[in-house]
Amino acid sequence: MIPVQGVEGQRIAVLGLGRSGLATAAALKAGGAEPLLWDDSPEARIRAEAQGWICHDLGRSDVWEEVAALIVSPGIPHLYPQPNRHVARAMEAGIPVDNDIGLFFRSLATGAWDHFDQPPRVVAVTGSNGKSTTTALIHHILTAAGRPAQMAGNIGRGVLDLDPPADGDVVVLELSSYQTDLARALTPDVSVFTNLSPDHLDRHGGMGGYFAAKRRLFAEGGPDRAVIGVDEPEGVYLANQTAMGRGDDRLIRIASGRKLGDWGWSVFARKGFLSEWRKGRQVASVDLREIAGLPGAHNHQNACAAWGACRALGLAPREIEAGLRSFAGLPHRSQLIAEAGGVRYVNDSKATNVDSAAKALQAFSGIRWIAGGLGKEGGISALKPHLGAVRKVYLIGHSARDFALELGDLPHEICETMDRAVAAAMAEAAPGETVLLAPAAASFDQYPNFEKRGEHFTELVQAGLALRD
């Protein structure tokens, strides 16, 4: 645990009692504060009380007396589409509102660092797609190279639940736009921006607000080195705002599918090969095509981002390449769960929006595509250019019929449930084809989260293959 600094003797309200909220309460208490816990969900309060916490109803005026700050969990809106009523009350009263990320950055460094040979460093990864894979990949490369590292944030543990970093440690954080938007302190050593596509727009008041939330990691954070994907206009803009000129190697530009020009430092993937260029010459090259844990162009972009971050930390190309080759991938993200009878079965349940589904559809051939769930604004019409490899679509969930209307003449079947979709796809798949779960929709109509959806798909595939044996 990382005790929060500068809060001794203060009453601090904690709103939201999920993983990060409870870790925040414990870290505040360890720092000498009096945390006042609350969640509008009775179930969350019951779980907190079972762990020994006392909940304080933030709807009561007396609870707010002498409260020094309100710490908000990521899922709770503070501005759009409208502020949570407790957040609004704090802001109207002039009470500072922050989150666990802000507390982490202001509390990480301690007096012990004065005696370290190598101060700990923080790598923070943001973007629309690929954040989790890039974060996990950086962490894997570091540990495979013998560098002590911890991973947290939007993946794994809450940031304040980490162990205080020791001499030479690296902390790798995945940060969502919800987390970067509200944090009052953002001071990573290396910041990574993977890409940008529409997502969470209601929470940020549109695309501009969404990008602005992610941009804070660079504009407010002032990292020593920035690794920025320049495949979208926003990335090009961010790179331009970050660098002092073409040769500024404090910025590492990354791209997928094209060669980058004569910049100070760049890493790009083209035709399955990763290349690193610095000061006008190539310094490293890796064939990514046979790395099973990183299939498809979107994962090649993730590899470029991880390569750039690890090079910024001082790792040698051979160390990074070894880490890439031993990376097994993350569950629910283009995860190969089985291969039998010449058919591959891939779980990409994390493909909850059109852009991430498009990347999955471009990574495989002969696709039996399982899609659907709780569709997002705009449906799946934007996927039409990426359906060339799809043999048939098996539609599930709330948006199955809406999605069917957008598929035109492409063969499809409304299955409604995962059970029916998997059974149909497995029965019809031929050698050389891929049964792919890439829903292009949220999971909340039928599952509590995308992980449970992916686990159900995996269980059904494994059960179906067992019956064949």
Coordinates of C-alpha atoms in Angstrom, one line a residue:
M1 CA 0.0 0.0 0.0
I2 CA 1.1 3.6 -0.7
P3 CA 0.0 5.8 2.2
V4 CA -1.4 9.1 1.0
Q5 CA 0.7 12.1 2.0
G6 CA -0.4 15.4 3.3
V7 CA -3.8 14.3 4.7
E8 CA -3.0 13.7 8.4
G9 CA -5.9 14.6 10.6
Q10 CA -8.2 15.4 7.7
R11 CA -11.7 14.2 7.1
I12 CA -11.8 13.0 3.4
A13 CA -14.9 11.6 1.7
V14 CA -14.5 8.6 -0.6
L15 CA -17.3 8.1 -3.1
G16 CA -17.5 4.7 -4.9
L17 CA -16.6 1.5 -3.0
G18 CA -15.3 -0.7 -5.8
R19 CA -11.7 -1.9 -6.0
S20 CA -10.1 1.5 -6.3
G21 CA -12.4 3.1 -3.7
L22 CA -11.6 0.6 -1.0
A23 CA -7.9 0.8 -1.8
T24 CA -8.1 4.6 -1.6
A25 CA -9.8 4.4 1.8
A26 CA -7.1 2.2 3.2
A27 CA -4.3 4.4 1.8
L28 CA -6.0 7.5 3.3
K29 CA -6.3 5.8 6.7
A30 CA -2.6 4.7 6.5
G31 CA -1.7 8.4 5.8
G32 CA -3.5 9.5 9.0
A33 CA -6.8 10.7 7.5
E34 CA -10.3 9.9 8.5
P35 CA -11.9 8.4 5.4
L36 CA -15.7 8.8 5.1
L37 CA -16.9 6.1 2.8
W38 CA -20.1 6.1 0.7
D39 CA -21.6 4.4 -2.3
D40 CA -25.1 4.9 -3.6
S41 CA -25.3 1.1 -4.2
P42 CA -26.5 -0.8 -1.1
E43 CA -24.6 -3.9 -2.3
A44 CA -21.3 -2.0 -2.4
R45 CA -21.9 -0.6 1.1
I46 CA -22.6 -4.1 2.4
R47 CA -19.4 -5.4 0.9
A48 CA -17.4 -2.5 2.5
E49 CA -19.0 -3.0 5.9
A50 CA -18.2 -6.7 5.7
Q51 CA -14.5 -5.6 5.5
G52 CA -14.9 -3.5 8.6
W53 CA -15.6 -0.1 7.2
I54 CA -18.2 2.3 8.4
C55 CA -20.3 4.1 5.7
H56 CA -21.4 7.7 6.1
D57 CA -24.3 8.9 4.0
L58 CA -23.1 11.8 1.9
G59 CA -26.7 12.8 1.4
R60 CA -26.7 14.2 5.0
S61 CA -25.5 17.7 5.5
D62 CA -23.7 17.0 8.8
V63 CA -21.4 14.5 7.1
W64 CA -19.8 17.3 5.1
E65 CA -18.7 19.3 8.1
E66 CA -14.9 19.9 7.9
V67 CA -14.5 17.6 4.9
A68 CA -11.2 18.5 3.2
A69 CA -11.6 16.7 -0.1
L70 CA -13.8 14.3 -2.0
I71 CA -12.2 11.3 -3.8
V72 CA -14.3 9.9 -6.6
S73 CA -14.1 6.5 -8.2
P74 CA -13.6 6.4 -12.1
G75 CA -17.2 5.3 -12.9
I76 CA -18.8 8.3 -11.3
P77 CA -19.5 11.3 -13.6
H78 CA -18.3 14.7 -12.4
L79 CA -19.3 16.8 -15.3
Y80 CA -21.1 15.1 -18.2
P81 CA -23.7 14.0 -18.9
Q82 CA -24.4 15.5 -15.5
P83 CA -22.5 15.5 -12.3
N84 CA -23.2 13.0 -9.6
R85 CA -25.2 14.8 -6.9
H86 CA -22.5 14.3 -4.2
V87 CA -19.8 15.6 -6.6
A88 CA -21.9 18.6 -7.5
R89 CA -22.4 19.3 -3.8
A90 CA -18.7 19.2 -3.1
M91 CA -17.9 21.5 -6.1
E92 CA -20.5 24.0 -5.1
A93 CA -19.1 24.1 -1.6
G94 CA -15.5 24.6 -2.9
I95 CA -14.3 21.2 -1.7
P96 CA -11.5 19.9 -3.9
V97 CA -12.5 16.8 -5.9
D98 CA -9.8 14.3 -6.9
N99 CA -9.3 10.6 -7.6
D100 CA -6.9 7.9 -6.6
I101 CA -4.6 8.7 -9.5
G102 CA -4.1 12.2 -8.3
L103 CA -3.4 10.9 -4.7
F104 CA -1.0 8.4 -6.1
F105 CA 1.2 10.9 -8.0
R106 CA 1.3 13.3 -5.1
S107 CA 2.2 10.5 -2.6
L108 CA 4.6 8.3 -4.5
A109 CA 7.9 9.9 -3.8
T110 CA 9.2 9.7 -0.2
G111 CA 12.3 10.7 1.7
A112 CA 13.7 7.2 1.1
W113 CA 14.2 8.1 -2.5
D114 CA 17.1 10.3 -1.6
H115 CA 19.1 7.2 -0.8
F116 CA 18.2 5.3 -4.0
D117 CA 20.8 4.8 -6.8
Q118 CA 18.0 4.9 -9.3
P119 CA 14.7 6.7 -8.4
P120 CA 11.6 4.7 -9.3
R121 CA 9.9 5.6 -12.6
V122 CA 6.3 5.7 -13.7
V123 CA 5.1 4.8 -17.2
A124 CA 1.5 5.8 -17.9
V125 CA -0.5 4.5 -20.9
T126 CA -3.6 6.0 -22.3
G127 CA -5.6 5.9 -25.6
S128 CA -8.8 4.4 -26.9
N129 CA -7.8 0.8 -27.9
G130 CA -4.8 -1.3 -26.9
K131 CA -4.2 0.3 -23.5
S132 CA -4.4 -2.9 -21.6
T133 CA -2.3 -4.9 -24.0
T134 CA 0.3 -2.2 -24.2
T135 CA 0.5 -1.8 -20.4
A136 CA 0.7 -5.6 -19.8
L137 CA 3.3 -5.9 -22.6
I138 CA 5.5 -3.2 -21.1
H139 CA 5.3 -4.9 -17.7
H140 CA 6.1 -8.3 -19.2
I141 CA 9.1 -7.0 -21.1
L142 CA 10.5 -5.3 -18.0
T143 CA 10.1 -8.4 -15.8
A144 CA 11.4 -10.7 -18.5
A145 CA 14.5 -8.5 -18.7
G146 CA 14.9 -8.7 -14.9
R147 CA 13.7 -5.2 -14.1
P148 CA 11.5 -5.0 -11.0
A149 CA 8.1 -3.7 -12.1
Q150 CA 4.5 -3.4 -10.9
M151 CA 1.3 -2.9 -12.9
A152 CA -1.9 -1.1 -11.9
G153 CA -4.6 1.4 -12.7
N154 CA -7.3 0.4 -15.1
I155 CA -5.8 -3.1 -15.2
G156 CA -4.9 -5.3 -12.2
R157 CA -4.6 -3.5 -8.9
G158 CA -5.7 -0.1 -7.7
V159 CA -2.8 2.3 -7.8
L160 CA -2.8 3.0 -4.1
D161 CA -2.7 -0.8 -3.4
L162 CA 0.7 -1.1 -4.9
D163 CA 3.8 -1.7 -2.8
P164 CA 5.9 1.4 -2.3
P165 CA 8.5 1.1 -5.2
A166 CA 12.1 0.3 -4.3
D167 CA 15.4 1.4 -5.8
G168 CA 15.1 1.2 -9.6
D169 CA 11.5 -0.1 -9.7
V170 CA 9.1 0.8 -12.6
V171 CA 5.4 1.3 -12.1
V172 CA 3.3 0.8 -15.3
L173 CA -0.1 2.3 -15.2
E174 CA -3.1 1.9 -17.6
L175 CA -5.1 5.1 -17.4
S176 CA -8.6 5.6 -18.9
S177 CA -10.0 9.0 -19.8
Y178 CA -12.1 8.8 -16.7
Q179 CA -8.9 8.7 -14.6
T180 CA -6.9 11.3 -16.4
D181 CA -9.8 13.7 -16.6
L182 CA -10.1 14.3 -12.9
A183 CA -6.7 13.7 -11.4
R184 CA -5.3 16.8 -9.8
A185 CA -1.7 15.5 -10.1
L186 CA -0.3 13.8 -13.2
T187 CA 3.5 13.4 -13.2
P188 CA 4.6 10.3 -15.1
D189 CA 8.2 9.9 -16.3
V190 CA 7.0 8.3 -19.6
S191 CA 3.6 8.9 -21.1
V192 CA 2.1 6.7 -23.9
F193 CA -0.7 7.6 -26.3
T194 CA -1.8 4.6 -28.4
N195 CA -4.6 5.9 -30.6
L196 CA -8.0 7.6 -30.5
S197 CA -11.5 6.5 -31.7
P198 CA -14.9 7.6 -30.5
D199 CA -15.8 6.1 -27.1
H200 CA -17.3 7.4 -23.8
L201 CA -18.5 10.5 -25.6
D202 CA -21.5 11.1 -23.4
R203 CA -19.1 11.1 -20.4
H204 CA -16.9 13.8 -22.0
G205 CA -19.4 15.9 -23.8
G206 CA -18.2 14.8 -27.2
M207 CA -15.0 13.9 -29.1
G208 CA -13.2 17.1 -28.1
G209 CA -13.7 16.5 -24.4
Y210 CA -12.7 12.9 -24.7
F211 CA -9.4 13.8 -26.4
A212 CA -8.8 16.7 -23.9
A213 CA -9.1 14.2 -21.1
K214 CA -6.3 12.0 -22.6
R215 CA -4.2 15.0 -23.6
R216 CA -3.9 16.0 -19.9
L217 CA -1.4 13.2 -19.4
F218 CA 1.0 15.1 -21.6
A219 CA 0.0 18.7 -21.1
E220 CA -0.4 18.6 -17.3
G221 CA 2.0 15.7 -16.7
G222 CA 5.1 17.1 -18.5
P223 CA 6.7 13.6 -18.9
D224 CA 10.4 13.3 -19.6
R225 CA 9.6 11.2 -22.6
A226 CA 6.4 10.8 -24.7
V227 CA 5.5 7.9 -26.9
I228 CA 2.7 9.0 -29.2
G229 CA 0.7 7.1 -31.9
V230 CA 0.3 9.4 -35.0
D231 CA -2.1 7.3 -37.0
E232 CA -5.0 9.7 -36.2
P233 CA -5.1 13.5 -36.5
E234 CA -5.3 13.9 -32.7
G235 CA -2.1 12.0 -32.3
V236 CA -0.4 14.2 -34.9
Y237 CA -1.6 17.3 -33.1
L238 CA -0.4 15.9 -29.7
A239 CA 3.0 15.1 -31.1
N240 CA 3.3 18.5 -32.6
Q241 CA 2.4 20.1 -29.3
T242 CA 4.9 17.9 -27.4
A243 CA 8.0 18.2 -29.6
M244 CA 10.2 21.3 -30.1
G245 CA 11.2 20.3 -33.6
R246 CA 11.6 17.3 -36.0
G247 CA 14.8 16.1 -34.2
D248 CA 13.5 16.3 -30.7
D249 CA 14.0 12.8 -29.4
R250 CA 12.1 13.4 -26.1
L251 CA 9.2 12.3 -28.4
I252 CA 9.0 8.8 -29.9
R253 CA 6.4 8.7 -32.7
I254 CA 4.8 5.3 -33.4
A255 CA 2.6 4.2 -36.3
S256 CA 1.2 1.0 -37.8
G257 CA 1.0 0.2 -41.5
R258 CA 3.3 2.8 -42.8
K259 CA 6.9 4.0 -42.6
L260 CA 7.5 7.2 -40.7
G261 CA 9.6 10.0 -42.0
D262 CA 12.9 11.4 -40.9
W263 CA 12.0 12.2 -37.3
G264 CA 14.4 12.3 -34.3
W265 CA 13.0 9.0 -33.0
S266 CA 10.3 6.7 -34.3
V267 CA 9.0 3.2 -34.1
F268 CA 6.6 1.8 -36.7
A269 CA 5.3 -1.5 -38.0
R270 CA 4.9 -2.2 -41.7
K271 CA 4.1 -5.5 -43.4
G272 CA 4.6 -7.3 -40.1
F273 CA 8.0 -5.9 -39.3
L274 CA 8.7 -3.5 -36.5
S275 CA 11.4 -0.9 -37.2
E276 CA 13.1 1.6 -34.9
W277 CA 14.7 4.6 -36.4
R278 CA 16.8 7.2 -34.7
K279 CA 18.6 10.2 -36.1
G280 CA 18.0 9.2 -39.6
R281 CA 19.1 5.5 -39.4
Q282 CA 17.5 2.2 -38.5
V283 CA 18.7 0.9 -35.2
A284 CA 16.5 -2.2 -34.8
S285 CA 14.1 -4.5 -36.7
V286 CA 11.8 -7.4 -35.5
D287 CA 9.6 -9.8 -37.4
L288 CA 6.3 -9.7 -35.6
R289 CA 4.3 -12.0 -37.9
E290 CA 5.0 -15.3 -36.0
I291 CA 4.5 -13.9 -32.5
A292 CA 1.3 -15.7 -31.4
G293 CA 0.6 -13.3 -28.5
L294 CA 0.4 -10.3 -30.8
P295 CA -1.8 -11.1 -33.9
G296 CA -2.9 -8.5 -36.3
A297 CA -1.9 -4.9 -37.2
H298 CA -3.6 -3.5 -34.0
N299 CA -1.3 -5.6 -31.9
H300 CA 1.7 -4.6 -33.9
Q301 CA 0.8 -1.0 -33.0
N302 CA 0.7 -2.1 -29.4
A303 CA 4.2 -3.7 -29.8
C304 CA 5.5 -0.4 -31.2
A305 CA 4.1 1.6 -28.2
A306 CA 5.6 -0.9 -25.8
W307 CA 8.9 -0.9 -27.7
G308 CA 9.1 2.9 -27.5
A309 CA 8.3 3.0 -23.8
C310 CA 10.9 0.3 -22.9
R311 CA 13.5 2.1 -25.1
A312 CA 12.8 5.3 -23.2
L313 CA 13.5 3.3 -20.0
G314 CA 16.9 2.3 -21.3
L315 CA 16.2 -1.4 -22.3
A316 CA 18.3 -2.8 -25.2
P317 CA 16.5 -3.9 -28.4
R318 CA 17.5 -7.6 -27.8
E319 CA 15.8 -7.5 -24.3
I320 CA 12.6 -6.0 -25.7
E321 CA 12.5 -8.5 -28.6
A322 CA 12.8 -11.4 -26.2
G323 CA 9.9 -10.0 -24.1
L324 CA 7.8 -9.6 -27.2
R325 CA 8.4 -13.2 -28.2
S326 CA 7.5 -14.6 -24.8
F327 CA 4.3 -12.5 -24.4
A328 CA 1.2 -14.8 -24.2
G329 CA -1.3 -12.0 -24.7
L330 CA -4.2 -10.9 -22.5
P331 CA -7.5 -12.7 -21.9
H332 CA -10.4 -11.4 -24.0
R333 CA -8.1 -9.5 -26.3
S334 CA -7.6 -11.5 -29.6
Q335 CA -6.9 -14.4 -27.3
L336 CA -6.4 -17.7 -29.1
I337 CA -8.3 -20.1 -26.8
A338 CA -8.2 -23.3 -29.0
E339 CA -7.3 -24.7 -32.4
A340 CA -8.9 -28.0 -33.4
G341 CA -9.7 -29.6 -36.8
G342 CA -8.0 -26.7 -38.5
V343 CA -10.4 -24.1 -36.9
R344 CA -9.1 -21.4 -34.6
Y345 CA -11.3 -20.0 -31.8
V346 CA -10.5 -16.5 -30.8
N347 CA -11.9 -14.6 -27.8
D348 CA -11.9 -10.8 -28.3
S349 CA -14.7 -9.9 -25.9
K350 CA -12.9 -6.7 -25.1
A351 CA -13.8 -5.5 -28.6
T352 CA -16.7 -3.4 -27.2
N353 CA -16.7 -0.7 -29.8
V354 CA -16.6 -0.5 -33.6
D355 CA -13.0 0.5 -33.9
S356 CA -11.7 -2.4 -31.8
A357 CA -13.9 -4.9 -33.6
A358 CA -12.6 -3.6 -36.9
K359 CA -9.1 -4.3 -35.8
A360 CA -10.0 -7.9 -34.8
L361 CA -11.8 -8.4 -38.2
Q362 CA -8.7 -7.4 -40.0
A363 CA -6.4 -9.7 -38.1
F364 CA -7.9 -13.0 -39.2
S365 CA -9.3 -14.8 -42.3
G366 CA -12.3 -17.0 -43.0
I367 CA -14.2 -15.5 -40.1
R368 CA -17.3 -16.9 -38.4
W369 CA -18.1 -13.7 -36.5
I370 CA -20.1 -13.7 -33.2
A371 CA -21.3 -10.1 -32.6
G372 CA -23.8 -8.1 -30.7
G373 CA -24.8 -7.1 -27.2
L374 CA -25.7 -3.7 -26.0
G375 CA -24.9 -1.6 -29.1
K376 CA -23.5 1.8 -29.1
E377 CA -24.5 5.0 -30.9
G378 CA -24.0 4.6 -34.7
G379 CA -24.4 0.8 -34.7
I380 CA -21.9 -1.2 -36.8
S381 CA -22.3 0.5 -40.2
A382 CA -18.7 1.8 -40.0
L383 CA -17.6 -1.9 -40.1
K384 CA -18.7 -2.5 -43.7
P385 CA -15.3 -1.9 -45.2
H386 CA -13.8 -4.5 -42.9
L387 CA -16.2 -7.4 -43.5
G388 CA -14.4 -9.0 -46.5
A389 CA -13.0 -11.9 -44.5
V390 CA -16.4 -12.7 -42.8
R391 CA -18.1 -15.8 -44.0
K392 CA -21.2 -15.5 -41.7
V393 CA -22.3 -13.4 -38.7
Y394 CA -24.0 -14.9 -35.6
L395 CA -25.8 -12.2 -33.7
I396 CA -26.5 -12.1 -30.0
G397 CA -28.0 -9.8 -27.4
H398 CA -30.1 -6.7 -27.3
S399 CA -28.9 -5.2 -30.6
A400 CA -29.0 -8.4 -32.6
R401 CA -31.8 -7.3 -34.9
D402 CA -30.5 -3.8 -35.3
F403 CA -27.1 -5.1 -36.3
A404 CA -28.8 -7.5 -38.8
L405 CA -30.4 -4.6 -40.6
E406 CA -26.9 -3.1 -41.2
L407 CA -25.3 -6.3 -42.6
G408 CA -27.1 -6.2 -46.0
D409 CA -26.5 -9.4 -48.0
L410 CA -23.8 -10.7 -45.7
P411 CA -25.0 -14.1 -44.4
H412 CA -26.1 -13.8 -40.8
E413 CA -28.2 -15.6 -38.2
I414 CA -30.0 -14.1 -35.2
C415 CA -29.0 -16.4 -32.4
E416 CA -29.8 -14.1 -29.4
T417 CA -27.7 -16.1 -26.9
M418 CA -24.1 -17.0 -26.8
D419 CA -24.9 -20.7 -26.4
R420 CA -26.8 -20.8 -29.8
A421 CA -24.2 -18.6 -31.5
V422 CA -21.2 -20.8 -30.5
A423 CA -23.0 -24.0 -31.3
A424 CA -24.0 -22.7 -34.8
A425 CA -20.5 -21.3 -35.6
M426 CA -18.7 -24.4 -34.4
A427 CA -21.1 -26.7 -36.5
E428 CA -20.5 -24.6 -39.7
A429 CA -16.8 -23.7 -39.4
A430 CA -14.5 -25.4 -41.9
P431 CA -10.7 -26.0 -41.7
G432 CA -8.8 -22.8 -42.2
E433 CA -11.6 -20.6 -40.7
T434 CA -11.7 -18.7 -37.4
V435 CA -14.6 -18.5 -35.0
L436 CA -14.2 -15.0 -33.6
L437 CA -16.0 -13.3 -30.7
A438 CA -15.6 -9.6 -31.3
P439 CA -19.0 -8.1 -30.2
A440 CA -18.6 -4.4 -31.2
A441 CA -21.0 -3.8 -28.3
A442 CA -21.1 -3.6 -24.6
S443 CA -21.9 -6.7 -22.5
F444 CA -24.3 -5.3 -19.9
D445 CA -27.5 -6.6 -21.5
Q446 CA -26.5 -10.2 -20.8
Y447 CA -23.3 -10.2 -18.7
P448 CA -22.0 -8.0 -15.9
N449 CA -18.8 -7.2 -17.9
F450 CA -16.9 -8.2 -21.0
E451 CA -14.7 -10.6 -18.9
K452 CA -17.7 -12.8 -18.0
R453 CA -18.9 -12.7 -21.6
G454 CA -15.5 -13.9 -22.8
E455 CA -15.3 -16.6 -20.1
H456 CA -18.7 -17.9 -21.2
F457 CA -17.6 -18.0 -24.9
T458 CA -14.4 -19.9 -23.8
E459 CA -16.4 -22.4 -21.7
L460 CA -18.8 -23.1 -24.5
V461 CA -16.0 -23.6 -27.1
Q462 CA -14.1 -25.9 -24.7
A463 CA -17.3 -27.9 -23.9
G464 CA -18.1 -28.2 -27.6
L465 CA -14.6 -29.5 -28.4
A466 CA -14.7 -31.9 -25.5
L467 CA -17.9 -33.5 -26.9
R468 CA -16.2 -34.0 -30.3
D469 CA -13.4 -36.0 -28.6

